[in-house]
Amino acid sequence: MSDVSRSVEVIFKRIREAAARAGRKPDEIVLVAATKGVPLEKIQEGAECGVTAFGENKVQEAERKFFETSFLEGRRPPVSLHLIGPLQTNKVKKAVGRFDLIHSIDSLRLAERIEEEAAGRFLTQPVLVQVNIGGEPSKHGAPVAQAPSLVEAIRGLPHLALQGLMTLPPPTPDPEGARPYFSALREMGRALGLSRFSMGMSSDFEIAIEEGATWVRIGTAIFGAR
């Protein structure tokens, strides 16, 4: 068994245990393996041991590893590809219709650009609204005060399918420190009629699951430091 296989097995076990603590079903939670800087052979190992969703931070890297290879073709079970990093408007054309879910919509301008591209291709693009839940100036995401209006605006765009909310909380020395931010995102979602959340990474995904995460984005705990 490879290091990746062993790590995936451990992560799935921890997901099941966190779900049980929260009184949730494990199949409500999708493991998105974050593959920034990870070579294709390791990604292949992840797919072979049960990972069915992969997340890239940059469109360019996804092109090289996924779009220009046959990795995604004919897989059983099918593999989905997520964009979990920020999306620049000049990369929208290369992203729409190629990612199964874009996690990082943080402005109406970006949403409208995706709508325009999706409409031109006669498709619907699933998206999440990214919220800067900690109000950090250095991070992407819609400000908390503006997120509800962005959600409502996206609901009015016919070629976008809003799936939920995403966040990246401020770093804390203890994973428990992330809990208030995950809880705040969940409460915001509930107030907006949303129940699906992309939150939690290698250091804090169990806390995120206990607070309602439906996608957890895990890279280092699977593939090691990059």
PDB file of N, CA, C and O in Angstrom, residues 14 24 43 57 68-69 74-75 81 85-86 159 175 189:
ATOM      1  N   ARG A  14     -11.459   9.097   9.512  1.00  0.00           N
ATOM      2  CA  ARG A  14     -11.678  10.294  10.344  1.00  0.00           C
ATOM      3  C   ARG A  14     -12.956  11.026   9.926  1.00  0.00           C
ATOM      4  O   ARG A  14     -13.660  11.586  10.772  1.00  0.00           O
ATOM      5  N   ARG A  24     -24.381  12.726  11.760  1.00  0.00           N
ATOM      6  CA  ARG A  24     -24.560  12.870  10.316  1.00  0.00           C
ATOM      7  C   ARG A  24     -24.186  11.584   9.597  1.00  0.00           C
ATOM      8  O   ARG A  24     -23.474  10.733  10.143  1.00  0.00           O
ATOM      9  N   ILE A  43      -1.965  11.751  -7.932  1.00  0.00           N
ATOM     10  CA  ILE A  43      -3.405  11.945  -8.091  1.00  0.00           C
ATOM     11  C   ILE A  43      -4.050  10.632  -8.542  1.00  0.00           C
ATOM     12  O   ILE A  43      -5.117  10.248  -8.070  1.00  0.00           O
ATOM     13  N   ASN A  57      -6.232  24.728  -7.496  1.00  0.00           N
ATOM     14  CA  ASN A  57      -6.257  26.150  -7.156  1.00  0.00           C
ATOM     15  C   ASN A  57      -6.195  27.053  -8.375  1.00  0.00           C
ATOM     16  O   ASN A  57      -6.703  28.179  -8.339  1.00  0.00           O
ATOM     17  N   GLU A  68      -5.503  18.378 -20.435  1.00  0.00           N
ATOM     18  CA  GLU A  68      -4.629  17.987 -21.537  1.00  0.00           C
ATOM     19  C   GLU A  68      -4.173  16.529 -21.415  1.00  0.00           C
ATOM     20  O   GLU A  68      -3.291  16.084 -22.130  1.00  0.00           O
ATOM     21  N   THR A  69      -4.773  15.795 -20.486  1.00  0.00           N
ATOM     22  CA  THR A  69      -4.476  14.363 -20.325  1.00  0.00           C
ATOM     23  C   THR A  69      -5.800  13.592 -20.404  1.00  0.00           C
ATOM     24  O   THR A  69      -6.872  14.177 -20.486  1.00  0.00           O
ATOM     25  N   GLY A  74     -13.592   8.262 -18.856  1.00  0.00           N
ATOM     26  CA  GLY A  74     -14.035   6.887 -18.671  1.00  0.00           C
ATOM     27  C   GLY A  74     -13.802   6.286 -17.313  1.00  0.00           C
ATOM     28  O   GLY A  74     -13.749   5.061 -17.174  1.00  0.00           O
ATOM     29  N   ARG A  75     -13.656   7.109 -16.289  1.00  0.00           N
ATOM     30  CA  ARG A  75     -13.413   6.565 -14.959  1.00  0.00           C
ATOM     31  C   ARG A  75     -14.702   6.032 -14.342  1.00  0.00           C
ATOM     32  O   ARG A  75     -15.762   6.613 -14.490  1.00  0.00           O
ATOM     33  N   LEU A  81     -14.041  17.361 -10.925  1.00  0.00           N
ATOM     34  CA  LEU A  81     -12.955  18.318 -10.774  1.00  0.00           C
ATOM     35  C   LEU A  81     -13.518  19.640 -10.269  1.00  0.00           C
ATOM     36  O   LEU A  81     -14.480  20.176 -10.831  1.00  0.00           O
ATOM     37  N   GLY A  85      -9.511  27.442  -5.831  1.00  0.00           N
ATOM     38  CA  GLY A  85      -8.782  28.691  -5.671  1.00  0.00           C
ATOM     39  C   GLY A  85      -9.496  29.833  -6.362  1.00  0.00           C
ATOM     40  O   GLY A  85     -10.513  29.639  -7.032  1.00  0.00           O
ATOM     41  N   PRO A  86      -8.979  31.057  -6.196  1.00  0.00           N
ATOM     42  CA  PRO A  86      -9.620  32.223  -6.813  1.00  0.00           C
ATOM     43  C   PRO A  86      -9.620  32.134  -8.331  1.00  0.00           C
ATOM     44  O   PRO A  86      -8.689  31.587  -8.931  1.00  0.00           O
ATOM     45  N   HIS A 159     -27.939  30.777 -15.714  1.00  0.00           N
ATOM     46  CA  HIS A 159     -26.953  29.765 -16.110  1.00  0.00           C
ATOM     47  C   HIS A 159     -25.939  29.460 -15.008  1.00  0.00           C
ATOM     48  O   HIS A 159     -24.932  28.803 -15.253  1.00  0.00           O
ATOM     49  N   PRO A 175      -7.110  23.638  16.111  1.00  0.00           N
ATOM     50  CA  PRO A 175      -8.236  23.458  15.194  1.00  0.00           C
ATOM     51  C   PRO A 175      -9.573  23.951  15.753  1.00  0.00           C
ATOM     52  O   PRO A 175     -10.428  24.428  15.006  1.00  0.00           O
ATOM     53  N   GLY A 189     -25.616  30.514   5.954  1.00  0.00           N
ATOM     54  CA  GLY A 189     -26.248  29.691   4.929  1.00  0.00           C
ATOM     55  C   GLY A 189     -27.697  29.387   5.254  1.00  0.00           C
ATOM     56  O   GLY A 189     -28.578  29.512   4.399  1.00  0.00           O
TER      57      GLY A 189
END
